[in-house]
Amino acid sequence: SQQGEEDPQALSIQEGENATMNCSYKTSINNLQWYRQNSGRGLVHLILIRSNEREKHSGRLRVTLDTSKKSSSLLITASRAADTASYFCATDAQAGTALIFGKGTTLSVSS
Amino acid sequence: GAVVSQHPSRVICKSGTSVKIECRSLDFQATTMFWYRQFPKQSLMLMATSNEGSKATYEQGVEKDKFLINHASLTLSTLTVTSAHPEDSSFYICSARVRGRTANQPQHFGDGTRLSIL
């Protein structure tokens, strides 16, 4: 089953602009993770934020988590054409269990 | 580190054929691996959890006799799609967790297998 919605479903921006994707989930979580998927490929882990954290940074990525609203956002700053991919949030309800994925946002960055 | 190799990357075969997909953790041990299915432009749907040395746990609606999972070692899980039909055509992805690390750790994904049944 899927956790919830991500919005927008698709996002098209120019290089250098920032991209913000949002994710909502339904159940309590242990952590929330963001993954990237290039077309026809597997998933690459980007960042993990624990349920007791509110914000986390990694390079050009910034993730926020609001457990009261059961939502998270991923911000990619100064986007590049190479950032073009699908981005998924995934939640880990209990340690060691499978990830449950959101529907994903398809990001297109044009140069 | 933490590389997962999935093989084959692409399979095209006739209806009725059984297809085996391998998922290997190359530089770590994984007591648990997961199998997902992804339709075009959709998200990943968990099919089953593969446990080393024991039976797999299947998600509701996934036919265990159709999708046979074997996790015979700490580095290998296999998914066999038996008597495949065109509706089984999909992108299958495996993932693994590093043995002994369960809390607040990412999963490591293979590159997926594109299965096309004619």
Coordinates of N, CA and C in Angstrom, one line a residue:
Chain A
S1 N 0.8 -1.2 0.0 CA 0.0 0.0 0.0 C 0.9 1.2 0.0
Q2 N 0.4 2.3 -0.5 CA 1.1 3.6 -0.5 C 0.7 4.4 0.7
Q3 N 1.7 5.2 1.1 CA 1.5 6.0 2.3 C 0.6 7.2 2.0
G4 N 0.8 7.9 0.9 CA 0.0 9.1 0.6 C 0.4 9.8 -0.6
E5 N 0.2 11.1 -0.6 CA 0.3 11.9 -1.8 C 1.6 12.6 -1.8
E6 N 2.1 12.9 -3.0 CA 3.2 13.8 -3.2 C 2.7 14.9 -4.2
D7 N 3.1 16.1 -3.9 CA 2.7 17.1 -4.9 C 3.9 18.1 -5.1
P8 N 4.1 18.6 -6.2 CA 3.2 18.3 -7.4 C 3.6 16.9 -8.0
Q9 N 2.7 16.4 -8.9 CA 3.0 15.2 -9.6 C 4.2 15.4 -10.6
A10 N 4.2 16.6 -11.1 CA 5.2 16.9 -12.1 C 5.6 18.4 -11.9
L11 N 6.9 18.6 -12.1 CA 7.4 20.0 -11.9 C 8.4 20.3 -13.0
S12 N 8.3 21.4 -13.7 CA 9.2 21.8 -14.7 C 9.8 23.1 -14.4
I13 N 11.1 23.2 -14.3 CA 11.8 24.4 -13.9 C 13.0 24.7 -14.8
Q14 N 13.6 25.9 -14.7 CA 14.8 26.2 -15.4 C 16.0 25.9 -14.5
E15 N 17.1 25.7 -15.1 CA 18.3 25.5 -14.4 C 18.6 26.7 -13.5
G16 N 19.0 26.5 -12.3 CA 19.3 27.6 -11.4 C 18.2 27.9 -10.4
E17 N 17.0 27.5 -10.8 CA 15.8 27.7 -9.9 C 15.8 26.6 -8.8
N18 N 15.0 26.9 -7.8 CA 14.8 25.9 -6.7 C 13.6 25.1 -7.0
A19 N 13.6 23.8 -6.6 CA 12.5 22.9 -6.8 C 12.1 22.5 -5.4
T20 N 10.8 22.6 -5.1 CA 10.2 22.1 -3.9 C 9.2 21.0 -4.1
M21 N 9.3 19.9 -3.4 CA 8.4 18.8 -3.5 C 7.8 18.5 -2.2
N22 N 6.6 18.2 -2.1 CA 5.9 17.9 -0.8 C 5.4 16.5 -0.8
C23 N 5.4 15.9 0.4 CA 5.0 14.6 0.7 C 4.1 14.5 1.9
S24 N 3.0 13.8 1.8 CA 2.2 13.5 3.0 C 2.1 12.1 3.3
Y25 N 2.0 11.7 4.5 CA 1.9 10.3 4.9 C 0.7 10.1 5.9
K26 N 0.4 8.8 6.1 CA -0.8 8.6 6.9 C -0.6 8.0 8.3
T27 N 0.5 7.2 8.4 CA 0.7 6.6 9.7 C 1.8 7.2 10.5
S28 N 2.0 6.8 11.7 CA 3.2 7.2 12.5 C 4.4 6.6 11.9
I29 N 5.5 7.3 12.0 CA 6.7 6.8 11.3 C 7.9 6.8 12.3
N30 N 8.9 6.0 11.9 CA 10.2 5.9 12.5 C 11.1 7.0 11.9
N31 N 11.0 7.0 10.6 CA 11.8 8.0 9.8 C 11.1 8.2 8.5
L32 N 11.6 9.2 7.8 CA 11.1 9.5 6.4 C 12.3 9.7 5.5
Q33 N 12.3 9.1 4.4 CA 13.5 9.1 3.5 C 13.0 9.6 2.1
W34 N 14.0 10.2 1.4 CA 13.8 10.7 0.1 C 14.7 9.9 -0.8
Y35 N 14.2 9.5 -2.0 CA 14.9 8.8 -3.0 C 14.7 9.4 -4.3
R36 N 15.7 9.2 -5.2 CA 15.7 9.7 -6.5 C 15.7 8.5 -7.5
Q37 N 15.0 8.6 -8.6 CA 15.0 7.5 -9.6 C 15.2 8.1 -10.9
N38 N 16.2 7.8 -11.6 CA 16.4 8.2 -13.0 C 15.6 7.2 -13.8
S39 N 15.2 7.6 -15.0 CA 14.3 6.8 -15.8 C 14.8 5.4 -16.0
G40 N 14.0 4.4 -15.7 CA 14.4 3.0 -16.0 C 15.4 2.5 -15.1
R41 N 15.7 3.2 -14.0 CA 16.8 2.7 -13.1 C 16.3 2.5 -11.7
G42 N 17.2 2.0 -10.8 CA 16.8 1.8 -9.4 C 16.8 3.1 -8.7
L43 N 16.6 3.0 -7.4 CA 16.5 4.2 -6.5 C 17.8 4.5 -5.8
V44 N 18.1 5.8 -5.7 CA 19.2 6.2 -5.0 C 18.8 7.0 -3.8
H45 N 19.3 6.6 -2.6 CA 19.0 7.3 -1.4 C 19.5 8.7 -1.4
L46 N 18.7 9.6 -1.0 CA 19.2 11.0 -0.9 C 19.4 11.5 0.5
I47 N 18.4 11.3 1.3 CA 18.5 11.8 2.7 C 17.4 11.1 3.6
L48 N 17.8 11.0 4.8 CA 16.9 10.4 5.8 C 16.7 11.4 6.9
I49 N 15.5 11.6 7.4 CA 15.2 12.4 8.5 C 14.4 11.6 9.5
R50 N 14.8 11.7 10.7 CA 14.2 10.9 11.8 C 13.0 11.6 12.3
S51 N 12.1 10.8 12.9 CA 10.8 11.4 13.4 C 11.0 12.5 14.4
N52 N 12.1 12.6 15.1 CA 12.3 13.6 16.1 C 13.1 14.8 15.5
E53 N 13.4 14.8 14.3 CA 14.1 15.9 13.6 C 13.1 16.7 12.8
R54 N 13.4 18.0 12.6 CA 12.5 18.9 11.9 C 13.1 19.3 10.6
E55 N 14.4 19.4 10.5 CA 15.0 19.8 9.3 C 16.4 19.2 9.1
K56 N 16.8 18.9 7.9 CA 18.1 18.3 7.6 C 18.6 18.8 6.3
H57 N 19.9 19.0 6.2 CA 20.5 19.5 5.0 C 21.5 18.5 4.5
S58 N 21.7 18.4 3.2 CA 22.7 17.6 2.6 C 23.1 18.3 1.2
G59 N 24.2 19.0 1.2 CA 24.5 19.7 -0.1 C 23.5 20.6 -0.5
R60 N 22.9 20.5 -1.7 CA 21.9 21.3 -2.2 C 20.5 20.9 -1.8
L61 N 20.4 19.9 -0.9 CA 19.1 19.4 -0.5 C 18.8 19.8 0.9
R62 N 17.5 20.2 1.1 CA 17.0 20.5 2.4 C 15.7 19.8 2.6
V63 N 15.6 19.1 3.7 CA 14.3 18.3 4.0 C 13.8 18.8 5.3
T64 N 12.5 19.0 5.3 CA 11.8 19.3 6.5 C 10.8 18.3 6.8
L65 N 10.5 18.1 8.1 CA 9.5 17.1 8.5 C 8.6 17.8 9.6
D66 N 7.3 17.6 9.3 CA 6.3 18.1 10.3 C 5.4 16.9 10.7
T67 N 5.7 16.3 11.8 CA 5.0 15.1 12.2 C 3.6 15.4 12.6
S68 N 3.3 16.6 13.1 CA 2.0 17.0 13.5 C 1.0 17.0 12.2
K69 N 1.6 17.4 11.1 CA 0.8 17.5 9.9 C 1.1 16.2 9.0
K70 N 1.9 15.4 9.5 CA 2.3 14.2 8.7 C 2.7 14.6 7.3
S71 N 3.7 15.5 7.2 CA 4.1 16.0 5.9 C 5.6 16.2 5.9
S72 N 6.2 16.2 4.7 CA 7.6 16.5 4.6 C 7.8 17.3 3.2
S73 N 8.9 18.0 3.2 CA 9.2 18.7 1.9 C 10.6 18.5 1.6
L74 N 10.9 18.4 0.3 CA 12.3 18.3 -0.2 C 12.5 19.5 -1.1
L75 N 13.6 20.3 -0.7 CA 14.0 21.5 -1.5 C 15.3 21.2 -2.2
I76 N 15.3 21.3 -3.5 CA 16.6 21.3 -4.2 C 16.9 22.7 -4.7
T77 N 18.0 23.2 -4.2 CA 18.4 24.6 -4.6 C 19.3 24.6 -5.8
A78 N 19.3 25.7 -6.5 CA 20.1 25.8 -7.7 C 20.1 24.6 -8.6
S79 N 19.0 24.2 -9.0 CA 18.8 23.0 -9.8 C 19.7 23.0 -11.0
R80 N 20.0 21.7 -11.4 CA 20.8 21.5 -12.6 C 20.0 20.5 -13.5
A81 N 20.4 20.5 -14.8 CA 19.7 19.6 -15.7 C 19.8 18.1 -15.2
A82 N 21.0 17.8 -14.6 CA 21.2 16.5 -14.1 C 20.3 16.1 -12.9
D83 N 19.6 17.1 -12.4 CA 18.6 16.8 -11.3 C 17.3 16.2 -11.9
T84 N 17.1 16.2 -13.2 CA 15.9 15.7 -13.8 C 15.8 14.2 -13.4
A85 N 14.7 13.9 -12.8 CA 14.5 12.5 -12.3 C 13.1 12.5 -11.6
S86 N 12.7 11.3 -11.1 CA 11.6 11.2 -10.2 C 12.0 11.1 -8.8
Y87 N 11.3 11.8 -7.9 CA 11.7 11.8 -6.5 C 10.6 11.3 -5.7
F88 N 10.9 10.4 -4.8 CA 9.9 9.7 -4.0 C 10.3 9.9 -2.5
C89 N 9.2 10.1 -1.7 CA 9.4 10.0 -0.3 C 9.0 8.6 0.1
A90 N 9.6 8.1 1.2 CA 9.2 6.8 1.7 C 9.3 6.8 3.2
T91 N 8.4 6.1 3.8 CA 8.4 6.1 5.3 C 8.6 4.7 5.8
D92 N 9.2 4.7 7.0 CA 9.6 3.5 7.7 C 8.9 3.5 9.0
A93 N 7.8 2.7 9.0 CA 6.9 2.8 10.2 C 7.6 2.2 11.5
Q94 N 8.3 1.1 11.2 CA 9.1 0.5 12.3 C 10.4 0.1 11.8
A95 N 11.4 0.1 12.7 CA 12.8 -0.3 12.3 C 12.8 -1.7 11.7
G96 N 13.4 -1.7 10.5 CA 13.6 -3.0 9.9 C 12.5 -3.4 9.0
T97 N 11.4 -2.6 8.9 CA 10.3 -3.0 8.0 C 10.5 -2.4 6.6
A98 N 9.6 -2.8 5.7 CA 9.7 -2.3 4.4 C 9.4 -0.8 4.3
L99 N 9.9 -0.2 3.3 CA 9.5 1.2 3.1 C 8.2 1.3 2.3
I100 N 7.4 2.3 2.6 CA 6.2 2.5 1.9 C 6.4 3.8 1.2
F101 N 6.2 3.8 -0.1 CA 6.5 4.9 -1.0 C 5.3 5.8 -1.3
G102 N 5.6 7.1 -1.4 CA 4.6 8.0 -2.0 C 4.6 7.9 -3.5
K103 N 3.7 8.7 -4.1 CA 3.5 8.5 -5.5 C 4.6 9.2 -6.4
G104 N 5.3 10.0 -5.8 CA 6.5 10.6 -6.5 C 6.2 11.9 -7.2
T105 N 7.2 12.6 -7.4 CA 7.2 13.9 -8.2 C 8.2 13.7 -9.3
T106 N 7.8 14.0 -10.6 CA 8.7 14.0 -11.7 C 9.2 15.4 -11.9
L107 N 10.5 15.5 -11.8 CA 11.1 16.9 -12.0 C 11.9 16.9 -13.3
S108 N 11.6 18.0 -14.0 CA 12.3 18.2 -15.3 C 13.0 19.6 -15.2
V109 N 14.3 19.6 -15.3 CA 15.1 20.8 -15.3 C 15.7 21.1 -16.6
S110 N 15.3 22.2 -17.2 CA 15.8 22.5 -18.6 C 16.9 23.5 -18.5
S111 N 17.8 23.4 -19.4 CA 19.0 24.3 -19.4 C 18.7 25.5 -20.4
Chain B
G1 N 30.2 1.8 -0.8 CA 29.8 0.5 -0.1 C 28.3 0.3 -0.3
A2 N 27.8 -0.8 0.2 CA 26.4 -1.2 0.2 C 25.8 -1.2 -1.2
V3 N 26.4 -2.0 -2.0 CA 25.9 -2.1 -3.4 C 25.0 -3.4 -3.6
V4 N 23.9 -3.2 -4.3 CA 23.0 -4.2 -4.6 C 23.0 -4.5 -6.1
S5 N 23.3 -5.7 -6.5 CA 23.3 -6.0 -7.9 C 22.0 -6.8 -8.2
Q6 N 21.3 -6.4 -9.3 CA 20.1 -7.1 -9.7 C 20.3 -7.6 -11.1
H7 N 20.0 -8.8 -11.4 CA 20.2 -9.4 -12.7 C 19.1 -10.3 -13.1
P8 N 18.6 -10.4 -14.3 CA 19.1 -9.5 -15.4 C 18.4 -8.1 -15.4
S9 N 18.9 -7.3 -16.2 CA 18.4 -5.9 -16.2 C 17.1 -5.9 -17.1
R10 N 17.1 -6.8 -18.1 CA 16.0 -6.8 -19.0 C 15.7 -8.2 -19.4
V11 N 14.4 -8.5 -19.5 CA 14.0 -9.8 -19.9 C 12.8 -9.7 -20.9
I12 N 12.9 -10.3 -22.0 CA 11.8 -10.4 -23.0 C 11.6 -11.8 -23.2
C13 N 10.4 -12.3 -23.0 CA 10.1 -13.7 -23.2 C 8.6 -14.0 -23.5
K14 N 8.4 -15.2 -23.9 CA 7.0 -15.6 -24.4 C 6.1 -15.9 -23.2
S15 N 4.9 -15.7 -23.4 CA 3.9 -16.0 -22.3 C 4.0 -17.5 -21.9
G16 N 4.0 -17.8 -20.7 CA 4.1 -19.1 -20.2 C 5.4 -19.5 -19.6
T17 N 6.4 -18.6 -19.9 CA 7.8 -18.8 -19.4 C 7.9 -18.4 -18.0
S18 N 8.8 -19.1 -17.3 CA 9.1 -18.7 -15.9 C 10.4 -17.9 -15.9
V19 N 10.5 -16.9 -15.2 CA 11.6 -16.0 -15.2 C 12.1 -15.8 -13.8
K20 N 13.5 -16.0 -13.7 CA 14.1 -15.8 -12.4 C 14.9 -14.5 -12.3
I21 N 14.7 -13.7 -11.3 CA 15.4 -12.5 -11.1 C 16.3 -12.6 -9.8
E22 N 17.5 -12.2 -9.9 CA 18.4 -12.3 -8.8 C 18.7 -11.0 -8.2
C23 N 18.8 -10.9 -6.9 CA 19.2 -9.7 -6.2 C 20.3 -10.1 -5.2
R24 N 21.5 -9.5 -5.4 CA 22.6 -9.8 -4.6 C 23.2 -8.6 -3.9
S25 N 23.5 -8.7 -2.6 CA 24.2 -7.7 -1.9 C 25.7 -8.0 -2.1
L26 N 26.4 -7.1 -2.7 CA 27.8 -7.4 -3.1 C 28.8 -7.2 -1.9
D27 N 28.6 -6.2 -1.1 CA 29.6 -6.0 -0.1 C 29.1 -5.9 1.3
F28 N 27.9 -6.5 1.5 CA 27.3 -6.6 2.8 C 26.4 -7.7 2.9
Q29 N 26.1 -8.1 4.1 CA 25.1 -9.2 4.3 C 23.7 -8.6 4.6
A30 N 22.7 -9.3 4.1 CA 21.3 -8.8 4.2 C 20.4 -9.9 4.7
T31 N 20.0 -9.9 5.9 CA 19.0 -10.9 6.4 C 17.6 -10.6 5.8
T32 N 17.4 -9.4 5.4 CA 16.1 -9.0 4.8 C 16.3 -8.3 3.5
M33 N 15.6 -8.7 2.5 CA 15.5 -8.0 1.2 C 14.0 -7.8 0.9
F34 N 13.8 -6.9 0.1 CA 12.4 -6.5 -0.3 C 12.3 -6.5 -1.8
W35 N 11.1 -6.9 -2.3 CA 10.8 -6.9 -3.7 C 9.7 -6.0 -4.0
Y36 N 9.9 -5.1 -4.9 CA 8.9 -4.1 -5.3 C 8.6 -4.3 -6.8
R37 N 7.4 -3.8 -7.1 CA 7.0 -3.8 -8.5 C 6.6 -2.3 -8.9
Q38 N 6.9 -1.9 -10.1 CA 6.6 -0.5 -10.5 C 6.1 -0.5 -11.9
F39 N 4.9 0.0 -12.0 CA 4.3 0.2 -13.4 C 4.7 1.5 -13.9
P40 N 4.6 1.7 -15.2 CA 5.1 3.0 -15.8 C 4.5 4.2 -15.2
K41 N 5.3 5.1 -14.9 CA 4.9 6.4 -14.3 C 4.2 6.3 -13.0
Q42 N 4.4 5.2 -12.3 CA 3.8 5.0 -11.0 C 4.9 4.8 -9.9
S43 N 4.4 4.7 -8.7 CA 5.4 4.5 -7.6 C 5.7 3.0 -7.4
L44 N 6.5 2.7 -6.4 CA 6.9 1.4 -6.1 C 5.9 0.8 -5.2
M45 N 5.5 -0.5 -5.5 CA 4.5 -1.2 -4.6 C 5.2 -2.4 -4.0
L46 N 5.2 -2.5 -2.7 CA 5.9 -3.6 -2.1 C 5.1 -4.9 -2.4
M47 N 5.9 -5.9 -2.9 CA 5.3 -7.2 -3.2 C 5.5 -8.2 -2.0
A48 N 6.7 -8.2 -1.5 CA 7.0 -9.2 -0.5 C 8.3 -8.8 0.2
T49 N 8.4 -9.3 1.5 CA 9.7 -9.2 2.2 C 10.3 -10.6 2.3
S50 N 11.6 -10.6 1.9 CA 12.3 -11.9 1.8 C 13.2 -12.0 3.0
N51 N 13.1 -13.1 3.7 CA 13.8 -13.3 4.9 C 14.8 -14.5 4.8
E52 N 16.0 -14.3 5.0 CA 17.0 -15.3 4.9 C 16.7 -16.5 5.8
G53 N 16.6 -17.7 5.1 CA 16.4 -18.9 5.9 C 15.0 -19.2 6.3
S54 N 14.0 -18.3 5.9 CA 12.6 -18.6 6.2 C 11.7 -18.1 5.0
K55 N 10.5 -18.4 5.2 CA 9.5 -18.0 4.1 C 9.4 -16.5 4.0
A56 N 9.1 -16.1 2.7 CA 8.9 -14.7 2.5 C 7.5 -14.3 3.0
T57 N 7.4 -13.1 3.3 CA 6.1 -12.5 3.7 C 5.5 -11.7 2.5
Y58 N 4.4 -12.1 2.1 CA 3.8 -11.4 0.9 C 2.7 -10.4 1.3
E59 N 2.7 -9.3 0.5 CA 1.7 -8.3 0.7 C 0.3 -8.8 0.2
Q60 N -0.7 -8.2 0.7 CA -2.1 -8.6 0.3 C -2.2 -8.4 -1.2
G61 N -2.8 -9.5 -1.8 CA -3.1 -9.4 -3.2 C -1.9 -9.9 -4.1
V62 N -0.8 -10.2 -3.5 CA 0.3 -10.8 -4.3 C 0.3 -12.3 -4.1
E63 N 0.2 -13.0 -5.3 CA 0.1 -14.4 -5.3 C 1.4 -15.1 -5.0
K64 N 1.5 -15.8 -3.9 CA 2.8 -16.4 -3.5 C 3.2 -17.5 -4.5
D65 N 2.2 -18.2 -5.1 CA 2.5 -19.3 -6.0 C 2.9 -18.7 -7.4
K66 N 2.6 -17.5 -7.6 CA 3.0 -16.8 -8.9 C 4.4 -16.2 -8.8
F67 N 4.6 -15.6 -7.6 CA 5.9 -14.9 -7.4 C 6.6 -15.7 -6.3
L68 N 7.5 -16.6 -6.7 CA 8.2 -17.4 -5.8 C 9.5 -16.7 -5.3
I69 N 9.7 -16.6 -4.0 CA 10.8 -15.9 -3.5 C 11.7 -16.9 -2.7
N70 N 13.0 -16.9 -2.9 CA 13.9 -17.7 -2.2 C 15.0 -16.9 -1.7
H71 N 15.3 -16.9 -0.4 CA 16.4 -16.2 0.2 C 17.4 -17.1 0.9
A72 N 18.1 -17.8 0.0 CA 18.9 -19.0 0.5 C 20.2 -18.6 1.3
S73 N 20.7 -17.4 1.1 CA 21.9 -17.0 1.7 C 21.8 -15.5 2.2
L74 N 22.8 -15.0 2.9 CA 22.8 -13.7 3.4 C 23.1 -12.6 2.3
T75 N 23.3 -13.1 1.1 CA 23.7 -12.1 0.1 C 22.8 -12.3 -1.2
L76 N 21.9 -13.3 -1.2 CA 21.1 -13.5 -2.4 C 19.7 -13.8 -2.1
S77 N 18.8 -13.1 -2.9 CA 17.4 -13.4 -2.9 C 17.0 -13.5 -4.3
T78 N 16.1 -14.5 -4.6 CA 15.6 -14.6 -6.0 C 14.1 -14.5 -6.1
L79 N 13.6 -13.9 -7.1 CA 12.2 -13.8 -7.4 C 12.0 -14.5 -8.7
T80 N 11.1 -15.5 -8.6 CA 10.8 -16.3 -9.9 C 9.3 -16.0 -10.2
V81 N 9.1 -15.4 -11.4 CA 7.8 -15.2 -11.9 C 7.4 -16.4 -12.7
T82 N 6.5 -17.2 -12.1 CA 6.1 -18.5 -12.8 C 5.0 -18.3 -13.8
S83 N 5.2 -19.0 -14.9 CA 4.2 -19.0 -16.0 C 3.8 -17.6 -16.3
A84 N 4.7 -16.8 -16.6 CA 4.5 -15.3 -16.8 C 3.5 -15.0 -17.9
H85 N 2.7 -14.0 -17.7 CA 1.7 -13.6 -18.8 C 1.9 -12.1 -19.0
P86 N 1.4 -11.6 -20.1 CA 1.6 -10.2 -20.4 C 1.3 -9.2 -19.2
E87 N 0.3 -9.5 -18.4 CA 0.0 -8.7 -17.3 C 1.0 -8.6 -16.2
D88 N 2.0 -9.6 -16.3 CA 3.1 -9.6 -15.3 C 4.2 -8.7 -15.8
S89 N 4.1 -8.1 -17.0 CA 5.1 -7.2 -17.5 C 5.2 -6.0 -16.6
S90 N 6.4 -5.7 -16.1 CA 6.5 -4.6 -15.2 C 8.0 -4.4 -14.9
F91 N 8.3 -3.4 -14.1 CA 9.7 -3.2 -13.6 C 9.7 -3.7 -12.2
Y92 N 10.6 -4.6 -11.9 CA 10.8 -5.3 -10.6 C 12.1 -4.8 -10.0
I93 N 12.0 -4.3 -8.8 CA 13.2 -3.8 -8.1 C 13.3 -4.4 -6.7
C94 N 14.6 -4.8 -6.4 CA 14.8 -5.3 -5.1 C 15.6 -4.3 -4.2
S95 N 15.5 -4.5 -2.9 CA 16.3 -3.6 -2.0 C 16.7 -4.5 -0.9
A96 N 17.7 -4.0 -0.2 CA 18.3 -4.8 1.0 C 18.7 -3.8 2.1
R97 N 18.6 -4.3 3.3 CA 19.1 -3.6 4.5 C 20.4 -4.3 4.9
V98 N 21.3 -3.5 5.4 CA 22.5 -4.1 5.9 C 22.2 -4.9 7.2
R99 N 22.7 -6.1 7.3 CA 22.5 -6.9 8.4 C 22.9 -6.2 9.7
G100 N 22.0 -6.3 10.7 CA 22.4 -5.7 12.0 C 22.1 -4.3 12.1
R101 N 21.8 -3.6 11.0 CA 21.4 -2.2 11.0 C 20.0 -2.1 10.6
T102 N 19.1 -1.8 11.5 CA 17.7 -1.7 11.1 C 17.1 -0.3 11.4
A103 N 17.6 0.3 12.5 CA 17.0 1.6 12.8 C 17.6 2.7 12.1
N104 N 16.7 3.5 11.4 CA 17.2 4.7 10.8 C 18.3 4.5 9.8
Q105 N 18.2 3.5 9.0 CA 19.1 3.3 7.9 C 18.4 3.2 6.6
P106 N 19.1 3.7 5.5 CA 18.4 3.6 4.2 C 18.4 2.2 3.7
Q107 N 17.5 1.9 2.8 CA 17.6 0.7 2.0 C 18.5 0.9 0.8
H108 N 19.1 -0.1 0.3 CA 19.9 -0.1 -0.9 C 19.3 -0.8 -2.0
F109 N 19.1 -0.2 -3.1 CA 18.3 -0.7 -4.2 C 19.2 -1.2 -5.4
G110 N 18.7 -2.3 -6.0 CA 19.2 -2.7 -7.2 C 18.8 -1.8 -8.4
D111 N 19.3 -2.1 -9.5 CA 18.9 -1.2 -10.7 C 17.6 -1.6 -11.4
G112 N 17.0 -2.7 -10.9 CA 15.7 -3.1 -11.4 C 15.8 -4.0 -12.6
T113 N 14.7 -4.7 -12.9 CA 14.6 -5.7 -14.0 C 13.4 -5.3 -14.8
R114 N 13.5 -5.0 -16.0 CA 12.4 -4.7 -16.9 C 11.9 -6.0 -17.5
L115 N 10.8 -6.5 -17.1 CA 10.2 -7.7 -17.6 C 9.1 -7.5 -18.6
S116 N 9.3 -8.0 -19.8 CA 8.3 -7.8 -20.9 C 7.9 -9.2 -21.4
I117 N 6.6 -9.5 -21.2 CA 6.1 -10.8 -21.6 C 5.2 -10.6 -22.9
L118 N 5.6 -11.4 -23.9 CA 5.0 -11.2 -25.2 C 3.7 -12.1 -25.4

